[in-house]
Coordinates of C-alpha atoms in Angstrom, one line a residue:
X1 CA 88.2 14.6 -119.3
X2 CA 85.4 13.9 -121.8
X3 CA 83.1 12.5 -119.1
X4 CA 83.6 15.6 -117.0
X5 CA 82.8 17.8 -119.9
X6 CA 79.6 15.9 -120.5
X7 CA 78.7 16.4 -116.8
X8 CA 79.4 20.1 -117.0
X9 CA 77.7 20.7 -120.4
X10 CA 74.4 19.1 -119.4
X11 CA 73.8 15.4 -118.8
X12 CA 70.6 13.7 -120.0
X13 CA 68.4 12.6 -117.1
X14 CA 70.9 13.7 -114.5
X15 CA 68.6 12.8 -111.6
X16 CA 69.4 9.1 -112.2
X17 CA 73.2 9.6 -112.0
X18 CA 73.4 8.6 -108.4
X19 CA 71.7 5.2 -109.0
X20 CA 73.3 4.4 -112.3
X21 CA 76.7 5.7 -111.5
X22 CA 79.3 7.4 -113.8
X23 CA 78.8 4.7 -116.4
X24 CA 75.6 6.6 -117.3
X25 CA 77.8 9.5 -118.5
X26 CA 79.5 7.1 -120.9
X27 CA 76.2 5.8 -122.1
X28 CA 74.9 9.3 -122.8
X29 CA 78.1 10.2 -124.5
X30 CA 77.9 7.1 -126.8
X31 CA 74.1 7.6 -127.4
X32 CA 73.6 11.0 -129.0
X33 CA 70.3 9.9 -130.4
X34 CA 68.9 9.3 -127.0
X35 CA 67.8 5.7 -127.6
X36 CA 68.5 4.7 -124.0
X37 CA 66.2 5.9 -121.3
X38 CA 67.6 5.8 -117.8
X39 CA 64.2 4.8 -116.4
X40 CA 64.2 1.7 -118.6
X41 CA 67.7 0.8 -117.2
X42 CA 66.4 1.2 -113.7
X43 CA 63.4 -1.1 -114.5
X44 CA 65.8 -3.7 -115.9
X45 CA 67.9 -3.4 -112.8
X46 CA 64.9 -3.8 -110.5
X47 CA 63.5 -6.8 -112.4
X48 CA 66.8 -8.6 -112.6
X49 CA 67.6 -8.1 -108.9
X50 CA 70.8 -6.2 -109.7
X51 CA 72.0 -2.7 -109.1
X52 CA 71.9 0.2 -111.5
X53 CA 75.7 0.3 -111.7
X54 CA 75.8 -3.4 -112.8
X55 CA 73.1 -2.8 -115.4
X56 CA 74.9 0.1 -116.9
X57 CA 78.2 -1.9 -117.0
X58 CA 76.4 -4.7 -118.7
X59 CA 75.0 -2.3 -121.3
X60 CA 78.4 -0.8 -121.9
X61 CA 79.6 -4.4 -122.6
X62 CA 77.4 -4.4 -125.7
X63 CA 77.6 -2.5 -129.0
X64 CA 75.8 0.9 -128.9
X65 CA 74.0 -0.1 -132.1
X66 CA 72.4 -2.9 -130.0
X67 CA 71.1 -0.5 -127.3
X68 CA 67.8 0.4 -129.0
X69 CA 66.9 -3.3 -129.2
X70 CA 67.9 -3.9 -125.5
X71 CA 65.8 -1.0 -124.3
X72 CA 62.8 -2.0 -126.5
X73 CA 62.7 -5.5 -124.7
X74 CA 63.1 -4.8 -121.0
X75 CA 61.5 -8.0 -119.9
X76 CA 63.9 -10.1 -121.9
X77 CA 66.8 -7.9 -120.9
X78 CA 66.1 -8.2 -117.2
X79 CA 65.7 -12.0 -117.2
X80 CA 68.8 -12.4 -119.5
X81 CA 70.9 -10.2 -117.2
X82 CA 69.7 -12.2 -114.1
X83 CA 70.2 -15.6 -115.6
X84 CA 73.0 -15.1 -118.2
X85 CA 74.9 -12.2 -116.6
X86 CA 75.0 -9.9 -119.6
X87 CA 72.7 -8.0 -122.0
X88 CA 73.8 -9.6 -125.3
X89 CA 70.2 -10.0 -126.5
X90 CA 70.4 -8.3 -129.9
X91 CA 70.8 -11.6 -131.8
X92 CA 67.9 -13.1 -129.8
X93 CA 65.6 -10.2 -130.7
X94 CA 66.6 -10.5 -134.4
X95 CA 66.0 -14.3 -134.4
X96 CA 62.9 -14.2 -132.2
X97 CA 60.6 -11.3 -133.0
X98 CA 58.0 -12.5 -130.5
X99 CA 60.4 -12.3 -127.7
X100 CA 58.2 -12.6 -124.7
X101 CA 56.3 -15.8 -125.8
X102 CA 59.7 -17.2 -126.9
X103 CA 61.2 -16.4 -123.5
X104 CA 58.3 -18.0 -121.7
X105 CA 58.5 -21.1 -123.9
X106 CA 62.2 -21.8 -124.2
X107 CA 63.8 -19.8 -121.3
X108 CA 67.1 -18.0 -121.6
X109 CA 69.2 -21.2 -121.9
X110 CA 67.1 -22.4 -124.8
X111 CA 67.3 -19.1 -126.6
X112 CA 71.0 -18.9 -126.2
X113 CA 71.4 -22.5 -127.5
X114 CA 69.1 -21.6 -130.4
X115 CA 71.2 -18.7 -131.5
X116 CA 74.5 -20.6 -131.1
X117 CA 73.0 -23.3 -133.4
X118 CA 71.7 -20.7 -135.9
X119 CA 68.1 -21.5 -135.1
X120 CA 65.3 -18.9 -135.5
X121 CA 61.9 -18.7 -134.0
X122 CA 60.3 -21.0 -136.6
X123 CA 63.0 -23.6 -136.2
X124 CA 62.7 -23.6 -132.4
X125 CA 58.9 -23.9 -132.7
X126 CA 59.4 -27.0 -134.9
X127 CA 61.9 -28.5 -132.5
X128 CA 59.6 -27.8 -129.5
X129 CA 56.6 -29.3 -131.2
X130 CA 58.6 -32.3 -132.3
X131 CA 60.0 -32.8 -128.7
X132 CA 56.4 -32.7 -127.3
X133 CA 55.2 -35.1 -129.9
X134 CA 57.9 -37.7 -129.3
X135 CA 57.8 -37.3 -125.5
X136 CA 61.3 -35.8 -125.0
X137 CA 62.4 -32.5 -123.6
X138 CA 63.4 -29.7 -125.9
X139 CA 66.9 -29.8 -124.4
X140 CA 67.2 -33.5 -125.4
X141 CA 66.1 -32.8 -129.0
X142 CA 68.4 -29.8 -129.3
X143 CA 71.3 -31.9 -128.0
X144 CA 70.6 -34.6 -130.6
X145 CA 70.3 -32.0 -133.3
X146 CA 73.7 -30.6 -132.3
X147 CA 75.3 -34.1 -132.0
X148 CA 74.3 -34.8 -135.6
X149 CA 76.2 -31.7 -136.7
X150 CA 73.2 -29.8 -138.0
X151 CA 73.8 -26.0 -138.1
X152 CA 71.0 -24.6 -140.3
X153 CA 67.5 -23.6 -139.3
X154 CA 66.1 -25.1 -142.5
X155 CA 67.3 -28.5 -141.4
X156 CA 64.4 -28.5 -138.9
X157 CA 61.7 -28.4 -141.6
X158 CA 61.3 -32.2 -141.9
X159 CA 60.5 -32.4 -138.2
X160 CA 57.2 -30.5 -138.6
X161 CA 55.1 -33.2 -140.1
X162 CA 52.7 -35.5 -138.3
X163 CA 54.3 -38.4 -140.1
X164 CA 57.7 -37.5 -138.8
X165 CA 56.4 -37.5 -135.2
X166 CA 54.5 -40.7 -135.6
X167 CA 57.5 -42.5 -137.2
X168 CA 59.8 -41.2 -134.5
X169 CA 57.6 -42.4 -131.7
X170 CA 57.4 -45.8 -133.2
X171 CA 61.2 -46.0 -133.5
X172 CA 61.8 -44.7 -130.0
X173 CA 59.3 -47.4 -128.7
X174 CA 61.4 -50.0 -130.4
X175 CA 64.5 -48.8 -128.5
X176 CA 66.2 -46.6 -131.2
X177 CA 68.3 -43.7 -129.8
X178 CA 66.9 -40.2 -130.2
X179 CA 69.9 -38.9 -132.3
X180 CA 69.5 -41.8 -134.8
X181 CA 65.8 -41.2 -135.1
X182 CA 66.1 -37.5 -135.6
X183 CA 68.9 -38.0 -138.1
X184 CA 66.7 -40.3 -140.2
X185 CA 63.9 -37.8 -140.2
X186 CA 66.1 -34.9 -141.2
X187 CA 68.2 -36.7 -143.8
X188 CA 65.6 -39.2 -145.3
X189 CA 62.2 -37.4 -145.4
X190 CA 61.2 -39.6 -148.3
X191 CA 61.6 -42.6 -146.0
X192 CA 59.0 -41.1 -143.7
X193 CA 56.6 -40.4 -146.5
X194 CA 56.8 -43.9 -147.7
X195 CA 56.2 -45.2 -144.3
X196 CA 53.2 -42.9 -143.8
X197 CA 51.6 -44.0 -147.1
X198 CA 52.6 -47.7 -147.3
X199 CA 53.2 -48.6 -143.6
X200 CA 51.7 -51.7 -142.1
X201 CA 47.9 -51.8 -141.7
X202 CA 47.6 -48.3 -143.0
X203 CA 44.0 -48.7 -143.9
X204 CA 43.2 -49.9 -140.4
X205 CA 45.0 -47.1 -138.7
X206 CA 43.4 -44.5 -140.9
X207 CA 39.9 -45.9 -140.2
X208 CA 40.6 -46.1 -136.5
X209 CA 41.9 -42.6 -136.4
X210 CA 38.8 -41.2 -138.1
X211 CA 36.0 -43.4 -136.7
X212 CA 37.6 -45.3 -133.8
X213 CA 38.6 -49.0 -133.5
X214 CA 35.4 -50.3 -135.0
X215 CA 35.9 -48.5 -138.3
X216 CA 34.8 -50.4 -141.4
X217 CA 37.8 -51.7 -143.6
X218 CA 36.6 -49.6 -146.5
X219 CA 36.9 -46.3 -144.7
X220 CA 40.4 -45.5 -146.0
X221 CA 39.3 -46.3 -149.5
X222 CA 36.3 -44.0 -149.2
X223 CA 38.6 -41.1 -148.0
X224 CA 41.1 -41.8 -150.8
X225 CA 38.3 -41.6 -153.4
X226 CA 36.9 -38.3 -151.9
X227 CA 39.7 -36.0 -150.8
X228 CA 37.2 -33.0 -150.2
X229 CA 35.8 -35.1 -147.3
X230 CA 39.0 -34.8 -145.3
X231 CA 38.7 -31.1 -144.2
X232 CA 35.1 -31.8 -143.3
X233 CA 36.1 -34.7 -141.1
X234 CA 38.9 -32.8 -139.6
X235 CA 36.4 -30.1 -138.4
X236 CA 34.3 -32.7 -136.5
X237 CA 35.3 -33.6 -133.0
X238 CA 33.9 -37.1 -132.3
X239 CA 34.0 -40.4 -134.2
X240 CA 30.2 -40.5 -134.0
X241 CA 30.0 -37.3 -136.0
X242 CA 32.5 -38.5 -138.6
X243 CA 30.6 -41.8 -139.0
X244 CA 27.4 -39.8 -139.5
X245 CA 29.1 -37.6 -142.1
X246 CA 30.2 -40.7 -144.1
X247 CA 26.7 -42.1 -144.0
X248 CA 25.3 -38.8 -145.2
X249 CA 27.9 -38.7 -148.0
X250 CA 26.9 -42.2 -149.0
X251 CA 23.3 -41.1 -149.6
X252 CA 24.0 -37.5 -150.9
X253 CA 27.6 -37.0 -151.9
X254 CA 27.0 -33.8 -153.9
X255 CA 24.9 -32.2 -151.1
X256 CA 27.4 -33.2 -148.4
X257 CA 30.2 -31.4 -150.2
X258 CA 28.2 -28.3 -151.1
X259 CA 30.0 -25.3 -149.6
X260 CA 26.7 -23.9 -148.4
X261 CA 26.4 -26.8 -146.0
X262 CA 29.9 -26.7 -144.4
X263 CA 29.2 -24.3 -141.5
X264 CA 25.9 -26.1 -140.6
X265 CA 27.3 -29.7 -140.9
X266 CA 27.6 -30.4 -137.1
X267 CA 24.0 -29.4 -136.6
X268 CA 22.9 -31.2 -139.7
X269 CA 24.5 -34.4 -138.4
X270 CA 23.0 -34.0 -135.0
X271 CA 19.4 -33.6 -136.4
X272 CA 17.0 -36.5 -136.3
X273 CA 17.0 -36.7 -140.1
X274 CA 20.3 -35.4 -141.4
X275 CA 19.3 -36.1 -145.1
X276 CA 16.1 -34.0 -144.7
X277 CA 17.9 -31.3 -142.8
X278 CA 20.6 -31.1 -145.6
X279 CA 18.0 -31.0 -148.4
X280 CA 16.0 -28.2 -146.6
X281 CA 19.2 -26.2 -146.0
X282 CA 20.2 -26.4 -149.7
X283 CA 16.7 -25.9 -151.0
X284 CA 15.4 -23.1 -148.7
X285 CA 18.6 -21.6 -147.3
X286 CA 17.4 -22.3 -143.7
X287 CA 19.9 -23.5 -141.2
X288 CA 19.0 -26.3 -138.8
X289 CA 18.0 -23.9 -135.9
X290 CA 16.0 -21.9 -138.3
X291 CA 14.3 -25.0 -139.6
X292 CA 13.4 -26.0 -136.1
X293 CA 12.0 -22.6 -135.5
X294 CA 10.0 -22.6 -138.7
X295 CA 8.5 -26.0 -137.9
X296 CA 7.7 -25.1 -134.3
X297 CA 5.8 -22.0 -135.2
X298 CA 4.4 -23.4 -138.4
X299 CA 5.7 -20.5 -140.6
X300 CA 4.2 -20.0 -144.0
X301 CA 6.3 -20.4 -147.1
X302 CA 6.6 -16.6 -147.4
X303 CA 7.8 -16.4 -143.8
X304 CA 10.3 -19.2 -144.3
X305 CA 11.8 -17.3 -147.3
X306 CA 12.1 -14.2 -145.2
X307 CA 13.7 -16.2 -142.4
X308 CA 16.3 -17.5 -144.8
X309 CA 17.1 -14.0 -145.9
X310 CA 17.5 -12.8 -142.4
X311 CA 19.3 -15.9 -141.0
X312 CA 22.8 -14.3 -140.8
X313 CA 21.3 -11.5 -138.6
X314 CA 18.9 -13.6 -136.6
X315 CA 21.2 -16.5 -135.5
X316 CA 21.6 -15.1 -132.0
X317 CA 18.0 -13.9 -131.5
X318 CA 15.6 -15.5 -129.0
X319 CA 12.5 -17.1 -130.4
X320 CA 10.3 -14.1 -129.3
X321 CA 12.6 -11.6 -130.9
X322 CA 12.8 -13.7 -134.1
X323 CA 9.0 -13.8 -134.3
X324 CA 8.8 -10.0 -133.9
X325 CA 11.4 -9.5 -136.7
X326 CA 9.5 -11.8 -139.0
X327 CA 6.3 -9.8 -138.2
X328 CA 8.1 -6.6 -139.1
X329 CA 9.2 -8.1 -142.4
X330 CA 5.7 -9.3 -143.2
X331 CA 4.2 -5.8 -142.6
X332 CA 7.0 -3.5 -143.8
X333 CA 9.2 -5.6 -146.1
X334 CA 12.7 -7.3 -145.9
X335 CA 14.7 -4.1 -145.8
X336 CA 13.0 -2.9 -142.7
X337 CA 13.2 -6.4 -141.2
X338 CA 17.0 -6.3 -141.7
X339 CA 17.3 -3.0 -139.8
X340 CA 14.9 -4.3 -137.1
X341 CA 17.0 -7.4 -136.6
X342 CA 20.2 -5.4 -136.2
X343 CA 18.5 -3.1 -133.6
X344 CA 16.9 -6.1 -131.9
X345 CA 20.3 -7.7 -131.3
X346 CA 21.4 -4.7 -129.2
X347 CA 18.0 -3.8 -127.8
X348 CA 15.6 -6.8 -127.3
X349 CA 12.0 -5.7 -127.6
X350 CA 12.6 -3.1 -130.3
X351 CA 11.2 -5.2 -133.1
X352 CA 8.0 -5.9 -131.2
X353 CA 7.6 -2.2 -130.7
X354 CA 8.1 -1.5 -134.4
X355 CA 5.3 -3.9 -135.3
X356 CA 2.9 -1.6 -133.3
X357 CA 4.4 1.9 -133.7
X358 CA 5.9 1.5 -137.2
X359 CA 9.4 1.5 -138.7
X360 CA 9.9 5.3 -138.4
X361 CA 11.0 4.7 -134.8
X362 CA 14.0 2.5 -135.8
X363 CA 16.5 5.3 -136.1
X364 CA 15.7 6.4 -132.5
X365 CA 15.6 2.9 -131.2
X366 CA 19.0 2.3 -132.7
X367 CA 20.5 5.5 -131.2
X368 CA 21.9 6.4 -127.9
X369 CA 18.4 7.0 -126.4
X370 CA 17.1 3.7 -127.7
X371 CA 16.3 2.2 -124.3
X372 CA 14.4 5.3 -123.2
X373 CA 12.4 5.4 -126.4
X374 CA 11.6 1.7 -126.1
X375 CA 10.4 2.1 -122.6
X376 CA 8.0 4.9 -123.5
X377 CA 6.6 2.9 -126.5
X378 CA 6.1 -0.2 -124.4
X379 CA 4.3 1.8 -121.7
X380 CA 1.9 3.5 -124.1
X381 CA 1.3 0.4 -126.3
X382 CA -1.8 -1.0 -124.5
X383 CA -3.8 2.3 -124.5
X384 CA -2.5 4.1 -127.5
X385 CA -0.9 1.5 -129.8
X386 CA -4.1 1.3 -132.0
X387 CA -3.6 5.1 -132.8
X388 CA 0.1 4.7 -133.6
X389 CA -0.6 5.8 -137.2
X390 CA -1.6 9.3 -135.9
X391 CA 0.6 9.6 -132.8
X392 CA 3.9 8.4 -134.4
X393 CA 4.2 11.4 -136.8
X394 CA 3.2 13.8 -134.0
X395 CA 5.7 12.4 -131.6
X396 CA 8.6 12.3 -134.1
X397 CA 7.9 15.8 -135.2
X398 CA 7.7 17.0 -131.6
X399 CA 11.2 15.5 -131.0
X400 CA 12.6 15.8 -127.5
X401 CA 9.8 18.0 -126.3
X402 CA 7.3 15.3 -127.3
X403 CA 9.3 12.5 -125.6
X404 CA 9.7 14.5 -122.5
X405 CA 5.9 15.3 -122.4
X406 CA 5.0 11.6 -122.6
X407 CA 7.8 10.6 -120.2
X408 CA 6.4 13.0 -117.6
X409 CA 2.6 12.7 -118.1
X410 CA 2.3 9.3 -119.7
X411 CA -1.0 8.5 -121.4
X412 CA -2.6 11.8 -120.2
X413 CA -0.3 13.6 -122.6
X414 CA -1.3 11.5 -125.6
X415 CA -5.0 11.8 -124.6
X416 CA -4.6 15.6 -124.7
X417 CA -2.8 15.4 -128.1
X418 CA -5.7 13.5 -129.6
X419 CA -8.4 15.6 -127.9
X420 CA -7.0 18.9 -129.0
X421 CA -5.3 18.2 -132.3
X422 CA -2.5 20.4 -131.1
X423 CA 0.4 20.7 -133.5
X424 CA 3.8 19.2 -132.5
X425 CA 5.3 22.7 -132.0
X426 CA 2.9 23.1 -129.0
X427 CA 4.3 20.1 -127.0
X428 CA 5.7 22.4 -124.3
X429 CA 2.4 24.3 -124.1
X430 CA 0.6 21.0 -123.5
X431 CA 3.0 20.2 -120.7
X432 CA 2.3 23.5 -119.0
X433 CA -1.5 23.0 -119.2
X434 CA -1.2 19.4 -117.9
X435 CA 0.3 20.9 -114.7
X436 CA -3.0 22.8 -114.0
X437 CA -6.3 21.4 -112.8
X438 CA -9.5 21.1 -114.9
X439 CA -10.2 19.7 -118.3
X440 CA -7.1 20.1 -120.4
X441 CA -8.9 20.2 -123.8
X442 CA -11.2 23.0 -122.8
X443 CA -8.3 25.0 -121.2
X444 CA -6.3 24.5 -124.4
X445 CA -9.1 25.9 -126.6
X446 CA -9.5 28.9 -124.3
X447 CA -5.8 29.6 -124.4
X448 CA -5.3 29.1 -128.1
X449 CA -8.6 30.5 -129.4
X450 CA -8.9 33.5 -127.1
X451 CA -5.2 34.3 -126.6
X452 CA -5.3 34.1 -122.8
X453 CA -2.1 35.4 -121.3
X454 CA -0.1 32.9 -119.2
X455 CA -0.8 34.7 -115.9
X456 CA -4.5 33.9 -116.3
X457 CA -4.2 30.2 -117.0
X458 CA -4.1 29.1 -113.3
X459 CA -7.4 31.0 -112.5
X460 CA -9.0 29.7 -115.7
X461 CA -8.1 26.2 -114.8
X462 CA -9.5 26.5 -111.3
X463 CA -12.8 27.8 -112.6
X464 CA -13.0 25.0 -115.1
X465 CA -12.2 22.5 -112.4
X466 CA -15.2 23.8 -110.4
X467 CA -17.5 23.2 -113.3
X468 CA -17.8 26.7 -114.8
X469 CA -18.5 26.8 -118.5
X470 CA -16.0 28.4 -120.8
X471 CA -18.1 31.5 -121.4
X472 CA -18.3 32.3 -117.6
X473 CA -14.6 31.7 -117.3
X474 CA -14.0 34.2 -120.1
X475 CA -16.4 36.8 -118.4
X476 CA -14.7 36.3 -115.1
X477 CA -11.3 36.9 -116.6
X478 CA -12.4 39.9 -118.6
X479 CA -14.3 41.5 -115.6
X480 CA -11.2 41.2 -113.5
X481 CA -9.0 42.8 -116.1
X482 CA -8.5 46.5 -115.4
X483 CA -9.7 48.8 -118.1
X484 CA -7.1 50.5 -120.3

């Protein structure tokens, strides 16, 4: 009777009733908060290969308090329904917050076994890494874990060390059963630690792991005496690099461990003279690439200092761009050089333009119209770059009108600006005059000094183009003007 009342009073998402069946009415009745979306159930049904009716029945087989978690993880829900036949995934979601990666890594059987054993995501990750390390399947390791009677996630912690994996591999190679090996690791971690520290030929194994089979016998002693070397060695990828690091440490231990050198160490070790590269790095603040650049272009001491200050910004710049940024710094100072380096990273060629046209262009070059502005500056550099000191203030004051004028008329526009001394506010007037024939400067003076109305400009331009002097042009215009 209650279901029929729900149908009559207004069912949530009634359009899906036919696909989901009357069970949907029960779901709506038990879900007043609206946590369950019929579309999610339909997606779960489609992904699991089942029907809407079966999906709703599976949902009703769980606690309503679990429904939000089920609907929030439709991928897990669909696969769980297809492979396990139900939607009891609330415990899985609670134990494995990153459900999709966990599902892909362990599968539904692995997740179910994990929950039954009381294992959470961290514990399963330790078991999986241990299984991979000892060359067994995760199912084998879980079975051994279960056979030993372990039921707590924290009991997997001893499996997470490299020593545990190495000791286990050795014992398995000697024929020991997996459950015995795993039990010793879990129950006697101190045994593993002693083996890792005092095992047979430890010094040889450490040396071989760091430098390869030909490692010197004293390698382990060197590492034991200098623990800060260990993270540096770990960051290097080849035995040759590690051997070079130990040689460098032998000649300059303090410099090798200096934090300023850590990021540059691979390049320092690959340089022809690592000791010299390290000393230069610590003395001047120049990385190896910057040192090579400075040497190749024979930079002065002042330029080398500026290069060191800019090195975080110029690491990705091409040689030509870097030269241009240094030139900007030499002419306009380090602050301008920093801004130029930032703009140059996004707009190559900007720094070279600044060396000619000045730093006042940097805001425009760094803006949305930067590429357009750079193109105009490059086009006008050869003819007008020497007059940048006069033209830059005019163009910046003229704003968009000035840029549009140069964009349309090119160097002719700048020639007219210089010939007339027109103020920036008259940029549009110059554009109109450039559309007419005749000498632009003369026409400009006639217009501005004698107040010629716009309708007379074309005739005046034609007369000037025919060679008429300005006085005759004025007489011709005045004689044709009707008396008032």
